[in-house]
Coordinates of C-alpha atoms in Angstrom, one line a residue:
Chain A
M288 CA 106.5 123.7 146.8
S289 CA 109.0 126.5 147.6
F290 CA 111.5 128.4 145.5
E291 CA 114.3 126.5 147.4
T292 CA 113.0 123.2 146.0
I293 CA 112.7 124.5 142.5
F294 CA 116.1 126.2 142.7
S295 CA 117.8 123.0 144.1
I296 CA 116.5 121.1 141.0
M297 CA 117.8 123.9 138.8
D298 CA 121.2 123.7 140.6
S299 CA 121.7 120.1 139.5
L300 CA 120.7 121.0 135.9
L301 CA 122.4 124.4 135.4
L302 CA 125.4 124.7 137.7
P303 CA 127.6 122.4 135.5
F304 CA 127.4 125.0 132.8
F305 CA 129.1 127.5 135.2
G306 CA 132.3 125.4 135.5
L307 CA 133.4 125.1 131.9
S308 CA 136.4 127.4 132.1
A309 CA 139.2 127.9 134.6
S310 CA 138.5 131.6 134.7
P311 CA 135.5 132.5 137.0
A312 CA 134.5 135.4 134.8
K313 CA 134.5 133.4 131.6
S314 CA 132.7 130.5 133.4
Y315 CA 129.9 132.9 134.5
L316 CA 129.5 134.4 131.1
I317 CA 129.4 131.0 129.4
G318 CA 126.8 129.8 132.0
V319 CA 124.7 133.0 131.5
L320 CA 124.8 132.6 127.7
F321 CA 123.6 129.0 128.0
L322 CA 120.8 130.1 130.4
A323 CA 119.8 132.9 128.0
L324 CA 119.6 130.4 125.1
L325 CA 117.6 127.9 127.2
A326 CA 115.2 130.6 128.6
N327 CA 114.5 131.9 125.0
L328 CA 114.0 128.5 123.7
I329 CA 111.5 127.6 126.4
G330 CA 109.7 130.9 125.7
E331 CA 109.6 130.2 121.9
V332 CA 108.3 126.7 122.4
F333 CA 105.6 127.8 124.9
T334 CA 104.4 130.7 122.7
D335 CA 104.5 128.9 119.4
I336 CA 103.2 125.5 120.3
I337 CA 101.1 125.9 123.4
F338 CA 99.8 129.4 122.7
R339 CA 99.5 129.1 118.9
K340 CA 95.7 129.4 119.3
N341 CA 96.1 132.7 121.1
M342 CA 98.4 134.0 118.4
E343 CA 95.8 133.1 115.8
E344 CA 93.2 135.0 117.9
I345 CA 95.7 138.0 118.1
A346 CA 96.2 137.9 114.4
R347 CA 92.4 137.8 113.8
L348 CA 91.7 140.7 116.2
K349 CA 94.5 142.7 114.7
A350 CA 93.2 142.2 111.1
E351 CA 89.7 143.1 112.2
A352 CA 91.0 146.2 114.0
D353 CA 92.9 147.2 110.9
K354 CA 89.9 146.7 108.7
L355 CA 87.8 148.8 110.9
G356 CA 90.5 151.5 111.0
E357 CA 90.5 151.5 107.2
L358 CA 86.7 151.8 107.2
A359 CA 87.0 154.7 109.6
M360 CA 89.4 156.4 107.2
L361 CA 87.1 155.9 104.3
A362 CA 84.2 157.3 106.3
L363 CA 86.4 160.4 107.0
S364 CA 87.1 160.9 103.4
V365 CA 83.4 161.2 102.6
D366 CA 82.8 163.4 105.6
N367 CA 80.5 160.8 107.2
L368 CA 81.4 161.6 110.8
Q369 CA 78.8 159.2 112.3
A370 CA 80.2 156.3 110.4
Y371 CA 83.7 157.4 111.3
E372 CA 82.9 157.5 115.0
A373 CA 81.2 154.1 114.8
C374 CA 84.1 152.4 113.0
N375 CA 86.7 154.2 115.0
R376 CA 85.0 153.1 118.3
R377 CA 84.8 149.5 117.2
A378 CA 88.4 149.6 116.1
N379 CA 89.4 150.9 119.5
E380 CA 87.4 148.1 121.3
N381 CA 89.2 145.5 119.2
F382 CA 92.5 147.2 119.9
S383 CA 91.8 147.1 123.6
R384 CA 91.1 143.4 123.5
L385 CA 94.1 142.8 121.3
F386 CA 96.3 144.8 123.7
Y387 CA 95.5 142.8 126.8
L388 CA 95.4 139.4 125.1
S389 CA 98.9 140.2 123.6
I390 CA 100.3 141.2 127.0
A391 CA 99.0 138.1 128.6
T392 CA 100.3 135.9 125.8
S393 CA 103.7 137.6 125.9
A394 CA 104.0 136.3 129.4
A395 CA 104.3 132.8 128.0
Y396 CA 107.5 133.9 126.4
L397 CA 109.0 135.8 129.3
W398 CA 108.3 133.6 132.4
A399 CA 111.3 131.4 131.9
G400 CA 113.6 134.4 131.7
F401 CA 112.3 135.8 135.0
L402 CA 112.5 132.4 136.8
T403 CA 116.1 132.1 135.6
L404 CA 116.8 135.6 137.0
G405 CA 115.3 134.4 140.3
W406 CA 117.7 131.5 140.4
L407 CA 120.6 133.7 139.5
Q408 CA 119.5 136.1 142.3
S409 CA 119.5 133.4 144.9
R410 CA 122.8 131.9 143.8
F411 CA 125.0 134.8 142.6
M412 CA 123.5 138.0 144.2
G413 CA 126.4 140.2 145.4
R414 CA 129.0 137.8 144.1
V415 CA 129.3 138.9 140.5
E416 CA 130.5 142.2 139.2
F417 CA 131.9 143.1 135.8
L418 CA 133.5 146.5 135.6
L419 CA 132.7 148.6 132.5
P420 CA 135.6 150.3 130.6
F421 CA 133.5 153.5 130.6
T422 CA 131.2 155.5 132.8
L423 CA 128.0 157.2 131.8
P424 CA 126.3 159.9 133.9
G425 CA 123.4 158.2 135.8
F426 CA 124.6 154.7 135.0
P427 CA 126.7 152.4 137.2
G428 CA 130.3 151.6 136.2
S429 CA 129.6 147.8 136.5
F430 CA 127.3 145.0 135.6
G431 CA 125.8 142.8 138.3
Y432 CA 124.7 139.2 137.8
A433 CA 121.3 140.3 136.4
G434 CA 122.7 142.9 134.0
A435 CA 124.9 140.2 132.2
F436 CA 121.9 137.8 131.9
I437 CA 119.4 140.5 130.7
L438 CA 121.9 141.5 128.0
A439 CA 122.6 137.9 126.9
Y440 CA 118.8 137.2 127.0
A441 CA 118.1 140.3 124.8
L442 CA 120.9 139.3 122.3
V443 CA 119.6 135.8 122.0
Y444 CA 116.0 137.1 121.7
V445 CA 117.0 139.3 118.7
L446 CA 118.9 136.5 117.2
F447 CA 115.9 134.1 117.5
K448 CA 113.6 136.8 115.9
L449 CA 116.0 137.1 112.9
V450 CA 116.4 133.4 112.4
K451 CA 112.8 132.3 113.3
P452 CA 111.1 133.1 110.0
Y453 CA 113.3 130.5 108.3
F454 CA 112.3 127.7 110.6
W455 CA 108.9 128.6 112.1
K456 CA 105.7 129.9 110.5
V457 CA 104.1 132.7 112.5
P458 CA 100.3 132.9 112.3
E459 CA 99.3 135.8 110.2
I460 CA 95.8 136.9 109.1
S461 CA 95.5 139.9 106.8
P462 CA 92.5 142.3 106.9
E463 CA 91.1 140.8 103.7
E464 CA 90.9 137.4 105.2
V465 CA 88.6 138.6 108.0
E466 CA 84.9 137.7 107.4
N467 CA 83.0 140.1 105.2
S468 CA 86.2 141.8 104.1
I469 CA 85.6 144.6 101.6
L470 CA 89.0 145.7 100.5
S471 CA 91.2 143.5 98.3
P472 CA 94.9 143.0 99.1
E473 CA 95.8 145.4 96.2
E474 CA 93.5 148.1 97.5
I475 CA 95.0 147.9 101.0
R476 CA 98.5 147.9 99.7
E477 CA 97.7 151.0 97.5
M478 CA 96.1 152.7 100.5
M479 CA 99.2 152.0 102.6
E480 CA 101.5 153.3 99.8
R481 CA 99.5 156.5 99.6
L482 CA 99.7 156.9 103.4
K483 CA 103.4 156.4 103.4
K484 CA 103.9 159.0 100.6
S485 CA 101.7 161.5 102.5
Chain B
M7 CA 114.6 146.7 107.6
K8 CA 111.7 147.9 109.7
N9 CA 111.9 144.7 111.8
L10 CA 115.6 145.3 112.4
R11 CA 114.8 148.9 113.6
I12 CA 112.2 147.5 116.0
L13 CA 114.6 144.9 117.3
A14 CA 117.3 147.5 117.7
G15 CA 114.9 149.6 119.7
I16 CA 114.0 146.6 122.0
L17 CA 117.7 145.8 122.4
T18 CA 118.4 149.4 123.4
A19 CA 115.6 149.4 125.9
L20 CA 117.0 146.1 127.4
L21 CA 120.5 147.5 127.4
I22 CA 119.4 150.4 129.4
I23 CA 117.6 148.1 131.8
S24 CA 120.7 145.8 132.0
L25 CA 122.9 148.7 132.9
A26 CA 120.2 149.8 135.4
A27 CA 120.1 146.2 136.8
G28 CA 123.9 146.4 137.3
N29 CA 123.4 149.2 139.7
A30 CA 120.3 147.9 141.3
F31 CA 121.8 144.6 142.2
A32 CA 125.1 145.9 143.3
A33 CA 123.0 148.0 145.7
M34 CA 120.3 145.5 146.5
P35 CA 122.0 143.6 149.3
E36 CA 123.1 146.9 151.0
K37 CA 119.6 148.4 150.5
V38 CA 117.9 145.5 152.2
A39 CA 120.7 145.2 154.8
Q40 CA 120.4 148.9 155.6
A41 CA 116.6 148.7 156.0
V42 CA 116.9 145.5 158.1
A43 CA 119.6 147.1 160.3
E44 CA 117.1 149.7 161.5
G45 CA 115.5 147.0 163.7
G46 CA 112.3 145.0 164.1
V47 CA 113.6 142.0 162.2
D48 CA 114.5 138.7 164.0
M49 CA 117.8 137.8 162.3
N50 CA 117.6 134.2 163.5
Q51 CA 114.6 133.5 161.3
E52 CA 114.9 131.9 157.8
P53 CA 115.0 134.4 154.9
G54 CA 111.9 134.9 152.9
F55 CA 110.7 137.6 150.4
L56 CA 113.7 139.7 149.2
E57 CA 115.9 137.5 151.4
I58 CA 114.7 139.3 154.5
P59 CA 114.9 137.1 157.6
G60 CA 111.4 136.2 158.8
A61 CA 109.7 137.6 155.7
P62 CA 106.8 135.6 154.3
K63 CA 107.8 132.8 151.9
V64 CA 105.2 133.2 149.2
N65 CA 103.3 130.0 148.6
L66 CA 104.2 129.2 145.0
A67 CA 101.0 127.2 144.3
L68 CA 98.9 130.1 145.5
A69 CA 100.9 132.6 143.5
F70 CA 100.6 130.4 140.4
L71 CA 96.8 130.0 140.8
W72 CA 96.2 133.6 141.5
A73 CA 98.2 134.5 138.4
I74 CA 96.0 132.2 136.3
W75 CA 93.0 134.2 137.6
V76 CA 94.8 137.5 136.7
G77 CA 95.6 136.2 133.1
W78 CA 92.0 135.0 132.7
I79 CA 90.8 138.5 133.6
F80 CA 93.3 140.1 131.3
S81 CA 92.1 138.1 128.3
T82 CA 88.4 138.5 129.0
V83 CA 87.8 141.9 130.7
G84 CA 91.1 143.7 130.2
A85 CA 92.6 146.3 132.5
F86 CA 91.1 144.9 135.7
G87 CA 93.7 142.1 135.5
G88 CA 96.3 144.7 136.6
V89 CA 94.3 145.6 139.6
M90 CA 94.0 141.9 140.6
A91 CA 97.8 141.5 140.2
G92 CA 98.2 144.3 142.7
V93 CA 95.7 142.7 145.1
G94 CA 97.8 139.5 144.9
H95 CA 101.0 141.2 146.0
L96 CA 99.3 143.3 148.6
T97 CA 96.8 141.0 150.2
V98 CA 96.8 137.4 148.9
F99 CA 100.6 136.7 149.3
G100 CA 100.7 138.5 152.7
L101 CA 103.3 141.1 151.7
G102 CA 101.0 144.0 152.7
D103 CA 100.4 142.8 156.2
Y104 CA 104.2 142.0 156.6
A105 CA 105.1 145.5 155.5
S106 CA 102.5 147.0 157.8
S107 CA 104.0 145.2 160.7
F108 CA 107.0 147.6 160.4
K109 CA 104.9 150.7 160.4
K110 CA 106.3 151.9 163.7
T111 CA 109.3 149.6 164.3
N112 CA 111.0 150.1 160.9
P113 CA 109.4 152.6 158.5
T114 CA 112.3 152.3 156.1
L115 CA 111.6 148.5 155.6
N116 CA 107.9 149.3 155.3
K117 CA 108.6 151.7 152.4
L118 CA 111.2 149.5 150.8
I119 CA 108.7 146.6 150.5
T120 CA 106.0 149.0 149.3
D121 CA 108.4 150.2 146.5
S122 CA 109.3 146.7 145.6
I123 CA 105.6 145.8 145.3
R124 CA 105.0 148.9 143.1
V125 CA 107.9 148.0 140.7
S126 CA 107.0 144.3 140.7
N127 CA 103.5 145.2 139.6
Q128 CA 105.0 147.2 136.7
W129 CA 107.3 144.4 135.7
L130 CA 104.4 141.9 135.8
V131 CA 101.8 144.1 134.0
G132 CA 103.9 146.4 131.8
F133 CA 107.0 144.6 130.7
S134 CA 105.2 142.0 128.5
A135 CA 104.1 145.0 126.5
L136 CA 107.6 145.2 125.1
I137 CA 107.0 142.1 123.0
S138 CA 103.3 142.8 122.1
T139 CA 104.1 146.4 121.2
M140 CA 106.4 145.3 118.5
N141 CA 103.5 144.0 116.5
Y142 CA 101.7 147.3 116.4
Y143 CA 104.7 149.3 115.1
K144 CA 104.7 147.1 112.0
M145 CA 101.4 148.5 110.8
R146 CA 100.5 151.6 112.7
R147 CA 101.2 155.2 112.0
I148 CA 102.4 157.7 114.5
V149 CA 102.0 161.4 114.3
V150 CA 105.5 162.3 115.5
P151 CA 104.8 165.6 117.2
L152 CA 101.9 164.0 119.1
G153 CA 104.2 161.1 120.1
L154 CA 106.8 163.6 121.3
A155 CA 104.4 165.6 123.3
L156 CA 102.7 162.6 124.9
G157 CA 106.0 160.7 125.4
S158 CA 107.9 163.6 126.9
G159 CA 105.1 164.1 129.4
A160 CA 105.1 160.4 130.2
V161 CA 108.9 160.4 130.6
I162 CA 108.9 163.3 133.0
G163 CA 106.1 161.7 135.0
S164 CA 107.7 158.2 135.1
L165 CA 111.1 159.7 136.0
A166 CA 109.9 162.2 138.6
T167 CA 107.4 159.9 140.4
P168 CA 110.0 157.3 141.5
I169 CA 112.6 160.0 142.4
L170 CA 110.1 162.0 144.4
T171 CA 108.2 159.1 146.0
A172 CA 110.5 156.0 146.4
G173 CA 111.3 155.5 150.0
K174 CA 108.6 158.0 151.0
V175 CA 105.3 156.3 150.3
S176 CA 104.2 154.1 153.2
L177 CA 102.2 150.9 152.5
K178 CA 99.2 152.5 154.1
S179 CA 99.2 155.4 151.7
Y180 CA 99.9 153.2 148.7
I181 CA 96.9 151.0 149.6
G182 CA 94.8 154.1 149.9
Y183 CA 95.8 155.3 146.4
F184 CA 95.5 151.9 144.9
G185 CA 91.9 151.7 146.4
L186 CA 91.0 155.0 144.8
F187 CA 92.3 153.8 141.4
T188 CA 90.4 150.5 141.8
L189 CA 87.2 152.4 142.6
F190 CA 87.7 154.4 139.4
V191 CA 88.1 151.2 137.4
G192 CA 84.9 149.9 139.1
F193 CA 83.0 153.0 137.9
V194 CA 84.2 152.5 134.4
L195 CA 83.2 148.8 134.4
L196 CA 79.8 149.7 135.9
Y197 CA 79.2 152.3 133.2
E198 CA 80.2 149.9 130.4
S199 CA 77.6 147.4 131.7
T200 CA 74.7 149.9 131.8
P201 CA 71.9 149.6 129.2
R202 CA 72.9 153.1 127.9
A203 CA 76.5 152.1 127.2
Q204 CA 75.3 148.7 125.8
T205 CA 72.8 150.5 123.4
S206 CA 75.5 153.0 122.3
K207 CA 77.8 150.1 121.6
K208 CA 75.1 148.3 119.6
K209 CA 74.4 151.5 117.7
A210 CA 78.1 151.9 116.8
A211 CA 78.2 148.3 115.6
E212 CA 75.2 148.9 113.4
A213 CA 76.5 152.2 112.0
A214 CA 79.8 150.6 111.2
K215 CA 78.1 147.7 109.5
A216 CA 75.9 150.0 107.5
F217 CA 78.9 152.0 106.3
E218 CA 80.7 148.8 105.4
A219 CA 77.7 147.8 103.2
K220 CA 77.8 151.2 101.6
V221 CA 81.5 150.9 100.8
R222 CA 80.9 147.4 99.4
E223 CA 78.2 148.8 97.1
L224 CA 80.5 151.6 95.9
K225 CA 83.3 149.1 95.3
E226 CA 81.0 146.9 93.2
Q227 CA 80.2 150.0 91.1
G228 CA 83.9 150.6 90.7
R229 CA 83.6 154.0 92.5
L230 CA 85.7 153.3 95.6
K231 CA 88.7 155.4 94.5
E232 CA 86.4 158.4 94.0
I233 CA 85.8 158.8 97.7
E234 CA 89.3 158.4 98.9
K235 CA 91.3 161.6 99.4
E236 CA 94.7 161.7 101.1
G237 CA 96.3 160.3 104.3
V238 CA 98.0 162.1 107.1
R239 CA 99.5 165.6 106.3
M240 CA 100.8 168.0 108.9
T241 CA 99.5 171.5 108.1
E242 CA 100.5 173.5 111.2
T243 CA 103.1 172.9 113.9
S244 CA 103.5 175.5 116.6
P245 CA 104.0 175.3 120.4
T246 CA 100.3 175.9 121.0
R247 CA 98.6 174.3 118.0
M248 CA 99.2 171.3 115.8
S249 CA 97.0 170.5 112.8
F250 CA 97.0 167.7 110.4
T251 CA 94.6 166.5 107.7
F252 CA 93.7 162.9 107.8
F253 CA 91.8 161.6 104.7
G254 CA 90.5 165.1 104.0
Q255 CA 89.3 165.8 107.6
E256 CA 91.2 168.3 109.6
F257 CA 92.3 167.5 113.2
S258 CA 94.0 170.0 115.5
F259 CA 95.1 169.8 119.0
N260 CA 97.1 171.9 121.5
P261 CA 100.3 169.9 122.2
L262 CA 100.2 171.0 125.8
F263 CA 97.1 168.7 126.2
P264 CA 98.9 165.4 125.3
F265 CA 102.0 166.6 127.2
F266 CA 100.0 167.1 130.4
G267 CA 98.0 164.0 129.7
G268 CA 101.2 162.0 129.3
L269 CA 102.6 163.6 132.5
V270 CA 99.5 162.8 134.6
I271 CA 99.0 159.2 133.2
G272 CA 102.7 158.4 133.4
S273 CA 102.9 159.7 137.0
L274 CA 99.8 157.7 138.0
A275 CA 101.1 154.5 136.3
S276 CA 104.4 154.9 138.0
L277 CA 102.9 155.7 141.4
L278 CA 100.4 152.8 141.4
G279 CA 102.6 150.3 139.5
V280 CA 100.4 149.9 136.5
G281 CA 100.9 150.1 132.7
G282 CA 98.5 152.9 132.0
G283 CA 97.6 151.6 128.5
F284 CA 93.9 151.7 129.2
L285 CA 94.1 155.4 130.2
Y286 CA 96.1 156.5 127.1
V287 CA 93.7 155.2 124.5
P288 CA 90.5 156.9 125.9
F289 CA 92.5 160.0 126.6
L290 CA 93.7 160.3 123.0
T291 CA 90.4 159.4 121.4
S292 CA 87.9 161.1 123.7
V293 CA 89.9 164.1 125.1
V294 CA 92.3 164.9 122.3
G295 CA 89.8 163.5 119.7
L296 CA 92.2 161.5 117.5
P297 CA 91.3 158.6 115.2
Y298 CA 92.2 154.9 116.0
F299 CA 94.7 154.6 113.2
I300 CA 97.0 157.1 115.0
V301 CA 96.0 156.3 118.6
A302 CA 97.0 152.7 118.7
G303 CA 100.7 153.1 117.8
T304 CA 101.2 156.2 119.8
S305 CA 99.6 154.9 123.0
A306 CA 101.6 151.6 122.8
L307 CA 104.8 153.5 122.3
T308 CA 104.0 155.8 125.3
V309 CA 103.2 152.9 127.6
L310 CA 106.5 151.3 126.7
I311 CA 108.6 154.4 127.1
G312 CA 106.9 155.4 130.4
M313 CA 107.3 151.9 131.8
V314 CA 111.0 151.5 130.9
V315 CA 111.7 154.9 132.4
S316 CA 109.8 154.2 135.6
I317 CA 111.4 150.8 136.1
F318 CA 114.8 152.3 135.4
S319 CA 114.2 155.1 137.9
Y320 CA 113.0 152.7 140.7
M321 CA 115.8 150.2 140.2
A322 CA 118.8 152.1 139.0
I323 CA 118.3 155.5 140.6
K324 CA 116.6 154.4 143.8
G325 CA 118.0 150.8 144.1
I326 CA 114.7 149.2 144.7
P327 CA 115.0 145.3 144.7
V328 CA 112.7 142.9 142.9
Y329 CA 112.0 139.2 143.7
W330 CA 112.5 137.8 140.2
G331 CA 111.5 134.2 140.8
L332 CA 108.0 135.3 142.0
I333 CA 107.5 137.3 138.8
G334 CA 108.5 134.3 136.7
V335 CA 106.0 132.0 138.4
E336 CA 103.3 134.7 138.1
L337 CA 104.0 135.3 134.4
L338 CA 103.6 131.5 133.7
G339 CA 100.2 131.7 135.5
V340 CA 99.2 134.8 133.6
A341 CA 100.0 133.1 130.3
I342 CA 98.0 130.0 131.2
G343 CA 95.1 132.2 132.4
S344 CA 95.2 134.1 129.1
Y345 CA 95.0 130.7 127.3
I346 CA 92.0 129.6 129.2
G347 CA 90.2 133.0 128.9
P348 CA 89.2 133.1 125.3
K349 CA 88.0 129.5 125.5
T350 CA 85.8 130.0 128.5
S351 CA 84.6 133.6 127.9
K352 CA 81.8 132.4 125.6
Y353 CA 80.1 130.9 128.7
F354 CA 80.1 134.2 130.5
P355 CA 78.2 137.1 128.7
E356 CA 80.5 140.2 128.7
R357 CA 77.9 142.4 130.3
Y358 CA 77.6 140.1 133.4
L359 CA 81.3 139.8 133.6
K360 CA 81.6 143.6 133.8
I361 CA 78.9 143.8 136.5
L362 CA 80.7 141.1 138.5
F363 CA 84.1 142.8 138.2
A364 CA 82.5 146.2 138.9
I365 CA 81.2 144.7 142.2
L366 CA 84.6 143.2 143.0
A367 CA 86.3 146.5 142.2
F368 CA 84.0 148.4 144.6
Y369 CA 84.6 145.8 147.3
V370 CA 88.4 146.0 146.8
G371 CA 88.4 149.7 146.3
I372 CA 86.4 150.6 149.4
R373 CA 88.3 148.2 151.5
Y374 CA 91.8 149.5 150.4
L375 CA 90.6 153.1 150.4
T376 CA 89.3 153.0 154.0
K377 CA 92.2 150.8 155.2
G378 CA 94.7 153.2 153.6
F379 CA 93.2 156.6 154.5
L380 CA 91.1 155.8 157.6
G381 CA 93.3 153.2 159.1
R382 CA 90.6 150.6 159.3
S383 CA 88.7 148.7 156.5
L384 CA 85.0 149.3 156.4
L385 CA 84.4 145.9 154.8
P386 CA 85.5 142.5 156.0
P387 CA 88.1 141.2 156.6
Y388 CA 88.8 144.2 158.8

């Protein structure tokens, strides 16, 4: 299968959304906004349904790293440098695993956005330009086909993040839920409060 | 409120990239056209990679399967996934050989494709950090002067590298540097699999467990609060020395250290087209000697800043084009690979995986290093 085959299928599904206004500029912006909505929705569905297990693993690793980080702080407070180094090292190992697993899982959200950009690139490259009413040093005075989409994608992304907690439950594990947890939620909260004040 | 600030930060980063993209894509057709016009391209052929006539049409099934492999490595071994992503672009998809074919006939096109590979690697490896980084900010603490020192070094490195090297690094040199980096990763993996490193890791786990038991005992006796002192407090801020106490223990560092660390790592990440995350964490913990609680947030922030600046410099300032669709297909593969990784990793002991990938890193590293710097690979395929 080639990109041309995929993009031809996308043509029949997506091009009608680029003809909803008599004005070419408005048509493009409406189409791009629809694409941004669709790409974000696909990203949300992929991440939340298919990759829920990964998100749970991420939440678990994060809670474990937090717990080890807190233990390292406690070790410091009693000048136990050996225990500090041990806990700190294990916290870092967990963080490293967490970092790469998070990056890979984030790809589940972003792929649809990039594929859409690929389609826009093949269909609108060099044909779309929105002039900006201002100029900034180092920045161009216009938006190309990709600039308009990335901005719409970002806006919809932020909107989804704000609205999501009301509709979707995001997996969350707190340090006290990790096996052999030693600090109660109140103790962790207190510790965080003290840290903020300091 | 904090979430809103995080989202506002992401939006700002994307806004900068959107503005950058405006320029990059206005320039893209000309940039490719200019390079193509220098010759060596059969204009009657069908367009392929970057819409260049006669360029390879990347096999989507192959790209997808390779990306699953990359995602699997990311979620099991870590940083080596980034190396394999680069190997995909350079060797597996045939882009390296295609760029090399213009070494004498059209050096501009050779360098343009090299730059596109570099920035594609960064999009693929680094950009996903934008979403994942958000999670760390919610909980982590950042020592602002440290973040500023490290971040300013990374910004300068990520800005200067594309400006100084875009259009100047031939594929041959890039492959050589990439090989050197891969060899370094191979040595790290090999060290981590040695009995010494394994014993040290085991000892650390035992010590952490023993301390946990001690804290549990104190807690049961109601004496936990006695041992806690205070959190982070800056005690000295000067151009050559910064000190802070962290739970009663004093830490100090020369801000020039993280600045130059950020500069070197940011430049390397930008030159090679990698994220650099796995270099920041050991640098901050082992070289600067800082605790995890501070390192995590600071390094994640620096990776993000460095990557946004580097991509902006390549695309907006130097007008380097990217083949978006290929990155989309690869991201889907990476995501699926990362899903399979945790489920299958229990069948492969971590130590043996590290040995296996160390061998692979040596093979790829020696091959690229010799091909890049000596002109001929010492290992097959030659």
